[in-house]
Short mmCIF file of the C-alpha atoms (twelve columns), coordinates in Angstrom:
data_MODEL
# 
_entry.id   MODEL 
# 
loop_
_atom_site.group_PDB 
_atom_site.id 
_atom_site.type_symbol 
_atom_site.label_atom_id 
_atom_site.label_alt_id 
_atom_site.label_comp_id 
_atom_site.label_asym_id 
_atom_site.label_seq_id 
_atom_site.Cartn_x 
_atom_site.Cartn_y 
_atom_site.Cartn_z 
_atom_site.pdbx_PDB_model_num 
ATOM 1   C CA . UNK A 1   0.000   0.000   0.000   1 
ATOM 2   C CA . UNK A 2   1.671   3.502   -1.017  1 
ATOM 3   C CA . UNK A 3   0.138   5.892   1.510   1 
ATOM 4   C CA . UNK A 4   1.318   8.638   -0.814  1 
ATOM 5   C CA . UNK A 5   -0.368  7.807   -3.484  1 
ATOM 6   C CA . UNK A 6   -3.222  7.230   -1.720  1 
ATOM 7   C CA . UNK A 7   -3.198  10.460  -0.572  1 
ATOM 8   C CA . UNK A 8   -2.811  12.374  -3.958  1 
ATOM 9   C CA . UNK A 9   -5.942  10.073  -5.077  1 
ATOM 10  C CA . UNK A 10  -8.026  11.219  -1.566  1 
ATOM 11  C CA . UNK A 11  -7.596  14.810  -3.094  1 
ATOM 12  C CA . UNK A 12  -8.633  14.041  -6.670  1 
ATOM 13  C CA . UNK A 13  -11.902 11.810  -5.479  1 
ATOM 14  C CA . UNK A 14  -13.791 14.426  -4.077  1 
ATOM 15  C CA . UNK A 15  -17.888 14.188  -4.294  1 
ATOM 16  C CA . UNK A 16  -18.862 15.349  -7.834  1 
ATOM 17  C CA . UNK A 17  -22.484 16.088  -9.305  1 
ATOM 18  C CA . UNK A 18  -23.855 14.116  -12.126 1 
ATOM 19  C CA . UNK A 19  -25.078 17.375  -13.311 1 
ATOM 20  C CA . UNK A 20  -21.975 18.969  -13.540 1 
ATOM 21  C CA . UNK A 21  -19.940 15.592  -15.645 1 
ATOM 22  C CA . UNK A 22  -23.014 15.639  -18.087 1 
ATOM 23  C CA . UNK A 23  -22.817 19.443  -18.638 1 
ATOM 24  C CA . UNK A 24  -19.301 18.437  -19.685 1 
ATOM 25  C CA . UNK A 25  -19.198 15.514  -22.040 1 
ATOM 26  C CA . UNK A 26  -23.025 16.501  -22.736 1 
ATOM 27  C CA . UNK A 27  -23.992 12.478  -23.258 1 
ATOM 28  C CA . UNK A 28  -26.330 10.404  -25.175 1 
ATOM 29  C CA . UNK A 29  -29.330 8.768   -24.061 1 
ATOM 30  C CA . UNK A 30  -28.903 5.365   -25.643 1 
ATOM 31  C CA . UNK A 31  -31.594 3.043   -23.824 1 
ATOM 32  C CA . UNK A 32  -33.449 3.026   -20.397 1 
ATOM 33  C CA . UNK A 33  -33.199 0.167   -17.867 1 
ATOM 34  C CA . UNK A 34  -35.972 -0.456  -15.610 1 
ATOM 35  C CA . UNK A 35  -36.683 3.335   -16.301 1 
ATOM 36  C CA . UNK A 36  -33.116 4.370   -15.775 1 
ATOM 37  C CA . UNK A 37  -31.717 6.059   -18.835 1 
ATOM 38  C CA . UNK A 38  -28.028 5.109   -20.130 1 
ATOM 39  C CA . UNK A 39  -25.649 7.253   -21.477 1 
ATOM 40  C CA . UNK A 40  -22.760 6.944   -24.011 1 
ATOM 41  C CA . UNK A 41  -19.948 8.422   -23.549 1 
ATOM 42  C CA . UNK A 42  -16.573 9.213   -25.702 1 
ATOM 43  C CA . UNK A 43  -14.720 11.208  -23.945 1 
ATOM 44  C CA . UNK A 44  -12.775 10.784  -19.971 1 
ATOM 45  C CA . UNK A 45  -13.013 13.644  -17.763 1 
ATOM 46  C CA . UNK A 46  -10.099 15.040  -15.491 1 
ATOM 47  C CA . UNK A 47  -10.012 14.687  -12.004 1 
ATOM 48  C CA . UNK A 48  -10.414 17.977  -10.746 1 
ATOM 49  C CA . UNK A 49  -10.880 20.643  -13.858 1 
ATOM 50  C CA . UNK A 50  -13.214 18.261  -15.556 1 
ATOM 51  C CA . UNK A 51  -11.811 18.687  -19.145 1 
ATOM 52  C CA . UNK A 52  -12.034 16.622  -21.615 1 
ATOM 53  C CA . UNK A 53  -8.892  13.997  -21.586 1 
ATOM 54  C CA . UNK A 54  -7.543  13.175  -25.194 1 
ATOM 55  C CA . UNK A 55  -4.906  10.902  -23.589 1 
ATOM 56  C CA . UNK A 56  -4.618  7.313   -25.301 1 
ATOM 57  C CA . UNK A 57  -4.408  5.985   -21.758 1 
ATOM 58  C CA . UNK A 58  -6.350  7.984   -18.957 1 
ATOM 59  C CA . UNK A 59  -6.598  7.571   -15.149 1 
ATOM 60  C CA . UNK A 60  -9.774  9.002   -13.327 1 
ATOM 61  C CA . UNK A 61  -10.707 8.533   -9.735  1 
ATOM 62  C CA . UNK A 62  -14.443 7.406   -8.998  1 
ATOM 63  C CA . UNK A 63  -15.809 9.745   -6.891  1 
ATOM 64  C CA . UNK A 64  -17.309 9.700   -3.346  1 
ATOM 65  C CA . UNK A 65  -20.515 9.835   -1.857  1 
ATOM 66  C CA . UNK A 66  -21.540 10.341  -5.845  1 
ATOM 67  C CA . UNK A 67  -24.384 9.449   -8.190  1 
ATOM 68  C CA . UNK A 68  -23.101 7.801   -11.694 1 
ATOM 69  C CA . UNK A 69  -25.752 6.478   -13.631 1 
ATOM 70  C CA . UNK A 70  -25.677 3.663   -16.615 1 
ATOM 71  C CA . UNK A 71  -23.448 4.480   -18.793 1 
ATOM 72  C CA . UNK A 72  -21.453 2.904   -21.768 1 
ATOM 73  C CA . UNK A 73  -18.118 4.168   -23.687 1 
ATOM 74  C CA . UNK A 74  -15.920 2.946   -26.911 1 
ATOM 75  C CA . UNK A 75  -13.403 2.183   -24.873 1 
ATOM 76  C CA . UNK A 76  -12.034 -0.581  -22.752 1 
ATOM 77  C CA . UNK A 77  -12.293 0.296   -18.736 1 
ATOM 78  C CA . UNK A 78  -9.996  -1.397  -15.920 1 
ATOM 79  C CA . UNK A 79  -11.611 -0.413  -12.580 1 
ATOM 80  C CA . UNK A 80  -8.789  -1.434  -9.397  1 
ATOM 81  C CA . UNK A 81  -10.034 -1.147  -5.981  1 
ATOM 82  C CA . UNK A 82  -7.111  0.538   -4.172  1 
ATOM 83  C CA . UNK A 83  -8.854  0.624   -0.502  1 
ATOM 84  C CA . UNK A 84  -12.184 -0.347  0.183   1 
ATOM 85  C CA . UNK A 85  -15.072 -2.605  -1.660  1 
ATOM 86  C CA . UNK A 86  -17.096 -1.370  -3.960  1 
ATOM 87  C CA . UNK A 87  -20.233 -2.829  -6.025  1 
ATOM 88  C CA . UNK A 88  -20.205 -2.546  -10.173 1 
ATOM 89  C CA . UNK A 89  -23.477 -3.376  -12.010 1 
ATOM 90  C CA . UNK A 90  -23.861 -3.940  -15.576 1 
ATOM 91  C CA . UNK A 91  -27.157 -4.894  -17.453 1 
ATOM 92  C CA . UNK A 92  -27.564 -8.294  -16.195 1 
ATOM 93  C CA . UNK A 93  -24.977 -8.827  -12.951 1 
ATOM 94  C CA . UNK A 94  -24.179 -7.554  -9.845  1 
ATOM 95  C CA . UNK A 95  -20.182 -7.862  -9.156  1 
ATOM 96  C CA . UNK A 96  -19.079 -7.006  -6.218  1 
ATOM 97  C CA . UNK A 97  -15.137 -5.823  -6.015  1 
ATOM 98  C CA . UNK A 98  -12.922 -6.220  -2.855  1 
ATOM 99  C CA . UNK A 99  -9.378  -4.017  -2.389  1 
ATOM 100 C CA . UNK A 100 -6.559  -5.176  -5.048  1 
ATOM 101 C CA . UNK A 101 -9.526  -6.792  -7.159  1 
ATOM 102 C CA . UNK A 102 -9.352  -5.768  -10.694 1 
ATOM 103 C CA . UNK A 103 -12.119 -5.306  -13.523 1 
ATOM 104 C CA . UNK A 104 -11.976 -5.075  -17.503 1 
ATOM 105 C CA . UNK A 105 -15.253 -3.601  -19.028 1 
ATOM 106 C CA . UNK A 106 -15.275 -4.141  -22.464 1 
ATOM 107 C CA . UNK A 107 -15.870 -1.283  -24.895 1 
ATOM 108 C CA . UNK A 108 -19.704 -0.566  -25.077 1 
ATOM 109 C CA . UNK A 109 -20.853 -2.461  -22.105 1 
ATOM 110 C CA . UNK A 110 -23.128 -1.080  -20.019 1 
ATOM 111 C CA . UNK A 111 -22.592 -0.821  -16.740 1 
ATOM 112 C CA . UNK A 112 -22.039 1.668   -13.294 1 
ATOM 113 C CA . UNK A 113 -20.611 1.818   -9.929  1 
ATOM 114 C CA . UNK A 114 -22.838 1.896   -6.775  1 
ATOM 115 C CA . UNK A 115 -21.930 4.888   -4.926  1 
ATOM 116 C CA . UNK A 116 -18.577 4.670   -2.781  1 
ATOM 117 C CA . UNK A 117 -18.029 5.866   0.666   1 
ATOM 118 C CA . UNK A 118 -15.094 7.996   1.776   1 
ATOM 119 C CA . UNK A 119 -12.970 5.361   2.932   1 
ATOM 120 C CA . UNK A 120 -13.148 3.368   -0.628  1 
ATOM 121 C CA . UNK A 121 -10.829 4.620   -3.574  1 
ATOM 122 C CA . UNK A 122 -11.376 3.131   -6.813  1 
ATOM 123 C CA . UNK A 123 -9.359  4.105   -9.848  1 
ATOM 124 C CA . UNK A 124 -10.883 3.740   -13.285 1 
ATOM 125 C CA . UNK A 125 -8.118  3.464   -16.243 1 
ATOM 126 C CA . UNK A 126 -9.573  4.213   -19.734 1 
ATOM 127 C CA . UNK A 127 -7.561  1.997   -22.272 1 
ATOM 128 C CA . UNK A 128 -8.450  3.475   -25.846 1 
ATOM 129 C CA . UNK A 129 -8.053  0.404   -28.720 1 
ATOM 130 C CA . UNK A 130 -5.139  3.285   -30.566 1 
ATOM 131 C CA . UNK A 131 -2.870  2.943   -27.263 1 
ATOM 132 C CA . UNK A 132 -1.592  -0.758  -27.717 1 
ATOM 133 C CA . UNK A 133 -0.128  -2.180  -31.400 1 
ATOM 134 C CA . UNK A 134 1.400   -5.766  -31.876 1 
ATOM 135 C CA . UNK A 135 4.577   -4.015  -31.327 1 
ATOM 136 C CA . UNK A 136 4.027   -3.164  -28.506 1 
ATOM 137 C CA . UNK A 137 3.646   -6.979  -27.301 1 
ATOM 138 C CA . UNK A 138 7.141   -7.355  -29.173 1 
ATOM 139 C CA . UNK A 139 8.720   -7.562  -25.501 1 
ATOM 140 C CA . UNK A 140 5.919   -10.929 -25.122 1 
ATOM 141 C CA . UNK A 141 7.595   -12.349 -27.986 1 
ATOM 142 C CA . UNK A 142 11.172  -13.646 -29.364 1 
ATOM 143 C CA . UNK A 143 10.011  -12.675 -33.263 1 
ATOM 144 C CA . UNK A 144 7.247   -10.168 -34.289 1 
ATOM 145 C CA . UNK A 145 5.808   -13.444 -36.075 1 
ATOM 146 C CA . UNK A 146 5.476   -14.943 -32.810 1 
ATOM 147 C CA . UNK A 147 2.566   -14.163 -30.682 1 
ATOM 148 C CA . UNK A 148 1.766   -16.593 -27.665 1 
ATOM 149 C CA . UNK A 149 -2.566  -16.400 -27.331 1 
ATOM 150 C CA . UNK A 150 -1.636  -13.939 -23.998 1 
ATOM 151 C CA . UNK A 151 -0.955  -11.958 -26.639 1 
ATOM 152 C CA . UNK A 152 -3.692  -12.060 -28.763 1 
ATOM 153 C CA . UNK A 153 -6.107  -12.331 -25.978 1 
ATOM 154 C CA . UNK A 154 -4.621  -8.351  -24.978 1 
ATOM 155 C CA . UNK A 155 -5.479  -7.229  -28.909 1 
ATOM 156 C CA . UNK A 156 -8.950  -8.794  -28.737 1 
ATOM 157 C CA . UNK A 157 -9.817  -7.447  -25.008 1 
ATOM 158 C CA . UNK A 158 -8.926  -3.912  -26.420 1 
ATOM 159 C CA . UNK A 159 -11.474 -4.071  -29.722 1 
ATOM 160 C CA . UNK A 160 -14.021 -2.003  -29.905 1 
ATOM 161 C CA . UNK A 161 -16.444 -4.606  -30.227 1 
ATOM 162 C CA . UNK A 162 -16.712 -6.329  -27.193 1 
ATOM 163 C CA . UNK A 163 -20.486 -5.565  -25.908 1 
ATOM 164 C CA . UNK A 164 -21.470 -6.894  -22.797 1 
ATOM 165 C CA . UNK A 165 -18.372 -8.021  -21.991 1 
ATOM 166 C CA . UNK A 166 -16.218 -7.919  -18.393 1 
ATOM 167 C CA . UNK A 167 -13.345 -9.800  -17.009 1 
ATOM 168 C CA . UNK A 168 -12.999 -9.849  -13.026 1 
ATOM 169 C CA . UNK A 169 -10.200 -10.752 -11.812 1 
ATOM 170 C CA . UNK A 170 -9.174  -12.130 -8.190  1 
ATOM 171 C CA . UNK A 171 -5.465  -11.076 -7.575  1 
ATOM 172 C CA . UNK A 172 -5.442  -12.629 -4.161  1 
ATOM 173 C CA . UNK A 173 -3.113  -9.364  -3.256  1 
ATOM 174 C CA . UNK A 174 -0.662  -10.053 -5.599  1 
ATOM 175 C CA . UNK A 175 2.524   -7.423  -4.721  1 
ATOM 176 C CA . UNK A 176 3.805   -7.380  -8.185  1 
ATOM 177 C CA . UNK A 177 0.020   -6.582  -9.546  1 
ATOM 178 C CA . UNK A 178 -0.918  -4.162  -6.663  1 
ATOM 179 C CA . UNK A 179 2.941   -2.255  -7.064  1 
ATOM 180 C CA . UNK A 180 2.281   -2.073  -10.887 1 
ATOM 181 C CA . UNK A 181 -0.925  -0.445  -10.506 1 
ATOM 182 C CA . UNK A 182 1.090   2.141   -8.024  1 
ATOM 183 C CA . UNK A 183 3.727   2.513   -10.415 1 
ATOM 184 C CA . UNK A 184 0.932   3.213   -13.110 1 
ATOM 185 C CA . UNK A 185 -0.472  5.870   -10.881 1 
ATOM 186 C CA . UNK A 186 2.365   7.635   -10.152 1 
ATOM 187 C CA . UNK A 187 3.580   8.151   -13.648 1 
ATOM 188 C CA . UNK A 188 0.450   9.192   -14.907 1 
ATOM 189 C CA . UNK A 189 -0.291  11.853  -11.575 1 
ATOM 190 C CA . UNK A 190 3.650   13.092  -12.115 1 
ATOM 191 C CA . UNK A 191 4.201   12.550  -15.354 1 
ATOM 192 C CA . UNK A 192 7.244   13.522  -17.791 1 
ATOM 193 C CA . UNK A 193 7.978   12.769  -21.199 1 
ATOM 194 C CA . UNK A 194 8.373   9.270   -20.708 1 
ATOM 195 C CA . UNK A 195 5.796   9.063   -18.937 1 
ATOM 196 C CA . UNK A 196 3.535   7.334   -21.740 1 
ATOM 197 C CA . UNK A 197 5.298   4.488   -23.259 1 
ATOM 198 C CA . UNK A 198 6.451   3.765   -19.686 1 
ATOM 199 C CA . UNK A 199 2.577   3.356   -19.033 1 
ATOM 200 C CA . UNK A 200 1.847   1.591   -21.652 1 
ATOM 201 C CA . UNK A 201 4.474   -0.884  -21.139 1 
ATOM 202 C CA . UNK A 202 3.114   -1.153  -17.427 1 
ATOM 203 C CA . UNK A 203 -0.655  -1.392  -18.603 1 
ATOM 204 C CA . UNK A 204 1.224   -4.577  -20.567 1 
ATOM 205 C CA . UNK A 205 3.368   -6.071  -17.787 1 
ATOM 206 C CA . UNK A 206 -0.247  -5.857  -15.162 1 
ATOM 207 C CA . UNK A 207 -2.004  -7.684  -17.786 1 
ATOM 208 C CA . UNK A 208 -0.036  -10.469 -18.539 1 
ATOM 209 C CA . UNK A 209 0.621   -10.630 -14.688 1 
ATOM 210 C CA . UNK A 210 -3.002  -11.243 -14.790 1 
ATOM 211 C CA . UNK A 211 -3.152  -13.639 -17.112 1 
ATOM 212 C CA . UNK A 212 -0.255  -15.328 -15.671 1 
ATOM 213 C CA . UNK A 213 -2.560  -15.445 -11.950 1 
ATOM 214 C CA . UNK A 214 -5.879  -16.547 -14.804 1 
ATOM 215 C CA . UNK A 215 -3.544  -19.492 -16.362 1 
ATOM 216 C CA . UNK A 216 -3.073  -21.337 -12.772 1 
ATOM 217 C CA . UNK A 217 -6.885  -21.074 -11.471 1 
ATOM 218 C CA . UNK A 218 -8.792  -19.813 -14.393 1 
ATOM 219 C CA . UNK A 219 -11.976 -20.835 -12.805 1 
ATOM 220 C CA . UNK A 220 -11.193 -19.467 -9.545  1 
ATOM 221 C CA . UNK A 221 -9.166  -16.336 -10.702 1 
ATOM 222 C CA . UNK A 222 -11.075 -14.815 -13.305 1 
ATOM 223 C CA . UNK A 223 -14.759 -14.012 -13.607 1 
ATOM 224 C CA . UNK A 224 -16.208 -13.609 -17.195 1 
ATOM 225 C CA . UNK A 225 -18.694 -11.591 -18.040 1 
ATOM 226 C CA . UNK A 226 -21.926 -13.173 -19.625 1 
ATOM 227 C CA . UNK A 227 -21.646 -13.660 -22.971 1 
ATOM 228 C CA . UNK A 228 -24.462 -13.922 -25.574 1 
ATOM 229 C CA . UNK A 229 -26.792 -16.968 -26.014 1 
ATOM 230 C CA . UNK A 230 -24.538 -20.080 -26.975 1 
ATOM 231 C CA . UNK A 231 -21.515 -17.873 -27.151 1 
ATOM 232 C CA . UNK A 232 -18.442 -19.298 -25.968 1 
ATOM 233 C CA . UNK A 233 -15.659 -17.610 -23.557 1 
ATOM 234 C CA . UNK A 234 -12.879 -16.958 -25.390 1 
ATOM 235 C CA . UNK A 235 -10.490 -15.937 -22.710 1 
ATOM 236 C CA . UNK A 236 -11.216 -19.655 -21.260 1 
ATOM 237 C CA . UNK A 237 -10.578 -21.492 -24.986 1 
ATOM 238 C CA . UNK A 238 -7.191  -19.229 -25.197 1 
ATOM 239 C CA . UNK A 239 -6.168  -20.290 -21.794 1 
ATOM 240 C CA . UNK A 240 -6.939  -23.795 -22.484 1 
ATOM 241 C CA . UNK A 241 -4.657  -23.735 -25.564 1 
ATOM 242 C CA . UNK A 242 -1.943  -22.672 -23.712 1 
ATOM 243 C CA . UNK A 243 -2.061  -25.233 -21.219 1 
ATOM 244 C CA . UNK A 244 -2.578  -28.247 -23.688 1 
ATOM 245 C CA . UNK A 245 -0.496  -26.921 -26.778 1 
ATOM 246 C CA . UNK A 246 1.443   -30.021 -26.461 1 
ATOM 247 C CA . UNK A 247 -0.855  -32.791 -27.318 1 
ATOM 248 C CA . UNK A 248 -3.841  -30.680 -28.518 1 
ATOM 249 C CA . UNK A 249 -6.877  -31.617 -31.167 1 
ATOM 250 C CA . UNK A 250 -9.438  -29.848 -32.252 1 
ATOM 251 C CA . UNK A 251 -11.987 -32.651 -31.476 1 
ATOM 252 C CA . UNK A 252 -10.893 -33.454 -28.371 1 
ATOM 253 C CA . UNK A 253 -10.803 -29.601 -27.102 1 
ATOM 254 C CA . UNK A 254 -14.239 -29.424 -28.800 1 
ATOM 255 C CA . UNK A 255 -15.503 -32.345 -26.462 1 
ATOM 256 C CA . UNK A 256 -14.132 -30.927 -23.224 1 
ATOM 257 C CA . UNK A 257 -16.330 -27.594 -24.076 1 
ATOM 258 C CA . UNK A 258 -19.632 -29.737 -25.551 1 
ATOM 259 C CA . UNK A 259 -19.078 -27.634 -28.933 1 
ATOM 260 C CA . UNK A 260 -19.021 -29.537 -32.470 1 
ATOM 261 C CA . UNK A 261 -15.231 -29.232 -34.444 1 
ATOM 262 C CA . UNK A 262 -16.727 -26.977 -36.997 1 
ATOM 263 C CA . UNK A 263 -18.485 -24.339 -34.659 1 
ATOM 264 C CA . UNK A 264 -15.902 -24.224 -32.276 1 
ATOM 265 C CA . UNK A 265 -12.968 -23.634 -35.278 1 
ATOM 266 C CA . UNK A 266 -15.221 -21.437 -36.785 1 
ATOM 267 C CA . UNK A 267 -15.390 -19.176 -33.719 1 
ATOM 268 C CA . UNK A 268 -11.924 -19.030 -33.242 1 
ATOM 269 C CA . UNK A 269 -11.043 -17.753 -36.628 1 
ATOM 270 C CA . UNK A 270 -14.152 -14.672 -36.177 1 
ATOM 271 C CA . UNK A 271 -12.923 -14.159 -32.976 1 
ATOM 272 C CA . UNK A 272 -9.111  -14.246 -33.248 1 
ATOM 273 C CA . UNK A 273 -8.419  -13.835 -36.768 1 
ATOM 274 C CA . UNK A 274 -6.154  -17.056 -36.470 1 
ATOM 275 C CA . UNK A 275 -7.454  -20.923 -37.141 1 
ATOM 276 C CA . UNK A 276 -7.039  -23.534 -34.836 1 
ATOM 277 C CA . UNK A 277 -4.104  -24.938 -35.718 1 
ATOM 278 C CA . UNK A 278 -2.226  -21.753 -36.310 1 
ATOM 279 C CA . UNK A 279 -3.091  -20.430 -32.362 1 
ATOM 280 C CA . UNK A 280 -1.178  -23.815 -31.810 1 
ATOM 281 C CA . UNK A 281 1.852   -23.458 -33.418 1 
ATOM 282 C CA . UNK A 282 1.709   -19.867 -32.571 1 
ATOM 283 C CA . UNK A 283 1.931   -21.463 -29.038 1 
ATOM 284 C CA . UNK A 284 4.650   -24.134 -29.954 1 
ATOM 285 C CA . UNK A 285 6.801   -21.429 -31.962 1 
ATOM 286 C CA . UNK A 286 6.617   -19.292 -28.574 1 
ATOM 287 C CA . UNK A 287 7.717   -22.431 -26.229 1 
ATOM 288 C CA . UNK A 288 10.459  -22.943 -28.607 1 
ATOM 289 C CA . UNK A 289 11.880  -19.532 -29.014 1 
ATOM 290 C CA . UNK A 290 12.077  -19.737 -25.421 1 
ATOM 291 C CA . UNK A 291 14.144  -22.970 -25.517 1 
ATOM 292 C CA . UNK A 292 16.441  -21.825 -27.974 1 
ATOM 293 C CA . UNK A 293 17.129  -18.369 -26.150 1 
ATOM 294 C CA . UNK A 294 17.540  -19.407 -22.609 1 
ATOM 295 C CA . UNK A 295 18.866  -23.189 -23.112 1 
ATOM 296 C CA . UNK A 296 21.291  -25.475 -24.939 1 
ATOM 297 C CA . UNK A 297 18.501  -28.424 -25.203 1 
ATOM 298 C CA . UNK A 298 18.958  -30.285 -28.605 1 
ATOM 299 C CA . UNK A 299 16.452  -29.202 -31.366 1 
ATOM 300 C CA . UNK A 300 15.109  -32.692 -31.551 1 
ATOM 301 C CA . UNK A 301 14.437  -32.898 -27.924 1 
ATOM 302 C CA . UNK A 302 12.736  -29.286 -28.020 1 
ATOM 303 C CA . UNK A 303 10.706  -30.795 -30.894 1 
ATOM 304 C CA . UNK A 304 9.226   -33.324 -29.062 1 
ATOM 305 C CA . UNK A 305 8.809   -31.362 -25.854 1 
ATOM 306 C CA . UNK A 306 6.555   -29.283 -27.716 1 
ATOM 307 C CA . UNK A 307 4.600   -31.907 -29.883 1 
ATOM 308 C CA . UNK A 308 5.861   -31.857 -32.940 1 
ATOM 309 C CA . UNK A 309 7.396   -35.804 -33.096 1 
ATOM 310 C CA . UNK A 310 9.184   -35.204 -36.548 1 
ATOM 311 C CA . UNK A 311 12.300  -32.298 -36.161 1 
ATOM 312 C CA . UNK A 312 12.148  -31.686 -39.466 1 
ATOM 313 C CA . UNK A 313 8.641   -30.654 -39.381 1 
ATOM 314 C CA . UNK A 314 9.588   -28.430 -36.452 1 
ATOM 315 C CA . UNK A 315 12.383  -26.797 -38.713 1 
ATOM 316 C CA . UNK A 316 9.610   -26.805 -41.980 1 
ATOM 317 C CA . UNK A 317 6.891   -24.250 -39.207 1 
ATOM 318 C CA . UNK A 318 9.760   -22.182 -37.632 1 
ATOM 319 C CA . UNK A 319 10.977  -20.861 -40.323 1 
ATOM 320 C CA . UNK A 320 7.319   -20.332 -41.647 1 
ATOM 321 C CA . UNK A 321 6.463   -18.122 -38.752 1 
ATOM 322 C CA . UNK A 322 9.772   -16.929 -37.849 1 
ATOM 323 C CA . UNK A 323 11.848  -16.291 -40.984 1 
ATOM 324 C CA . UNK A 324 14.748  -18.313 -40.054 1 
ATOM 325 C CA . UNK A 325 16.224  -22.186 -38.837 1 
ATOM 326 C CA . UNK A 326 16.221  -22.745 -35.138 1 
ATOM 327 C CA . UNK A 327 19.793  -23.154 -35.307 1 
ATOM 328 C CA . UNK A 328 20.418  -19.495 -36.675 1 
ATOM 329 C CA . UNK A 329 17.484  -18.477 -34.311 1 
ATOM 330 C CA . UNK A 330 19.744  -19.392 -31.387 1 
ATOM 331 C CA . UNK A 331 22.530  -18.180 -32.744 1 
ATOM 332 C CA . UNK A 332 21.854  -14.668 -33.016 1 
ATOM 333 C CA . UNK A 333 19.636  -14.459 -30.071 1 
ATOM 334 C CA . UNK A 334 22.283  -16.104 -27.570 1 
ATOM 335 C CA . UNK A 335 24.962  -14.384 -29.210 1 
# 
């Protein structure tokens, strides 16, 4: 816990009037739930001027003892609870949110925050789809034609088209998560010109850090929001191929989720942009890169240790997604 951050975010959370933020971003009335009206909104808001914020990557406090109504945006949300508990409500759920607990709200979901006390601070961190490229994952990777599905599940969660759509996740009070969050903070409140690509890079490291806490207990880590009817969750099939990459088949991940082959590889190419097979060796390539980088383990054995029984074969998709052998991969990365 960094007191003095806590303390810069006590003076920036002060009680605000709904009036006042609507004069400002002056937002739609899109729908009504149960006779409440939601809003769309495009724009973030500063903390204490209430401007308009044109930053690719904005930090907000919620504020106290203060009516927010429905409300959606084209942009993705991460909501932390720095101190406190707090209760979030979409359309369809209530979710409540202990300290250190972290929600994504995808980009046009409808949702608000029950009003917080003075002893709660929540910070909301607007992530705007134009903020993160696949270069910026480069650091993820040992070959911009490498992408493990961590990866790719970071593009998708920051498309615009994710309706409905949150991802709760339980960080048990992870240090590394909750001092990453800090860090985030305090470059954004004291900023410089580094400031943003050091942000961004952080807003990277916390999310594979959750992934990485999703990938051991995905059922117990990670909350999904509801999907539509018959839709699968994505995050879950992306998580699953990383953790069975080695001996993996279409039909037999199709059975563990009740879906038939053909719907199940046809939702992972609309979804993903990548068939089933090529998320796999994206996966393999990844594990191998690794090998080769960090160890001196023959090719052949790396070949099996990944699942592909026949080297040459190995050799045959490397170069495919990588551009070069393994052997000159190794080279010229442990060189």
């Amino acid at each position: 816990m960094n007191t003095e951050i806590l303390e810069l975010l006590r003076e920036n959370n002060k009680s605000k009037s709904w009036e006042a933020i609507q004069n400002k971003l002056q937002p739609l009335i899109t729908k009504y739930i149960n006779g409440e009206p939601v809003y769309q909104f495009f724009d973030t808001l500063s903390d204490k001027s209430l401007k308009k914020n044109g930053q690719l990557i904005s930090i907000s406090t919620q504020p106290v003892n203060s009516f927010v109504p429905y409300h959606l945006h084209n942009y993705i949300e991460m909501m932390v609870v720095l101190l406190g508990s707090c209760v979030v409500k979409t359309q369809n759920e209530t979710i409540p949110l202990k300290q250190d607990e972290i929600i994504f709200m995808g980009s046009r979901t409808i949702h608000k925050v029950e009003e917080i006390d003075t002893g709660t601070i929540v910070v909301n961190i607007a992530l705007r789809k134009s903020a993160f490229s696949l270069k910026d994952l480069d650091f993820l990777t040992h070959s911009r034609n490498t992408q493990p599905a961590s990866s790719i599940m970071f593009s998708l969660l920051s498309s615009e088209n994710s309706h409905g759509a949150f991802n709760l996740f339980h960080t048990n009070h992870d240090k590394h998560i909750v001092n990453t969050v800090y860090d985030i903070i305090s470059e954004y409140y004291e900023s410089d010109n580094y400031s943003n690509p050091i942000i961004r890079l952080e807003v990277l490291e916390l999310f594979i850090r959750l992934i990485r806490i999703a990938s051991k207990s995905p059922i117990l880590q990670v909350q999904k929001g509801k999907q539509n009817s018959g839709e699968i969750d994505l995050l879950t099939l992306l998580l699953y191929i990383e953790k069975n990459y080695k001996k993996i088949t279409l039909k037999e991940m199709a059975a563990h989720f009740g879906f038939n082959p053909n719907y199940l590889s046809s939702y992972l190419k609309k979804k993903t942009g990548y068939t089933f097979i090529k998320l796999v060796h994206l996966q393999r390539i990844n594990v191998v890169a690794e090998y080769l980088s960090l160890t001196n383990v023959p090719i052949e054995e790396i070949s099996t240790e990944v699942g592909y029984e026949n080297p040459s074969y190995l050799y045959k998709i490397f170069r495919e997604y990588v551009g070069c052998s393994p052997t000159e991969y190794r080279k010229r990365n442990q060189n």
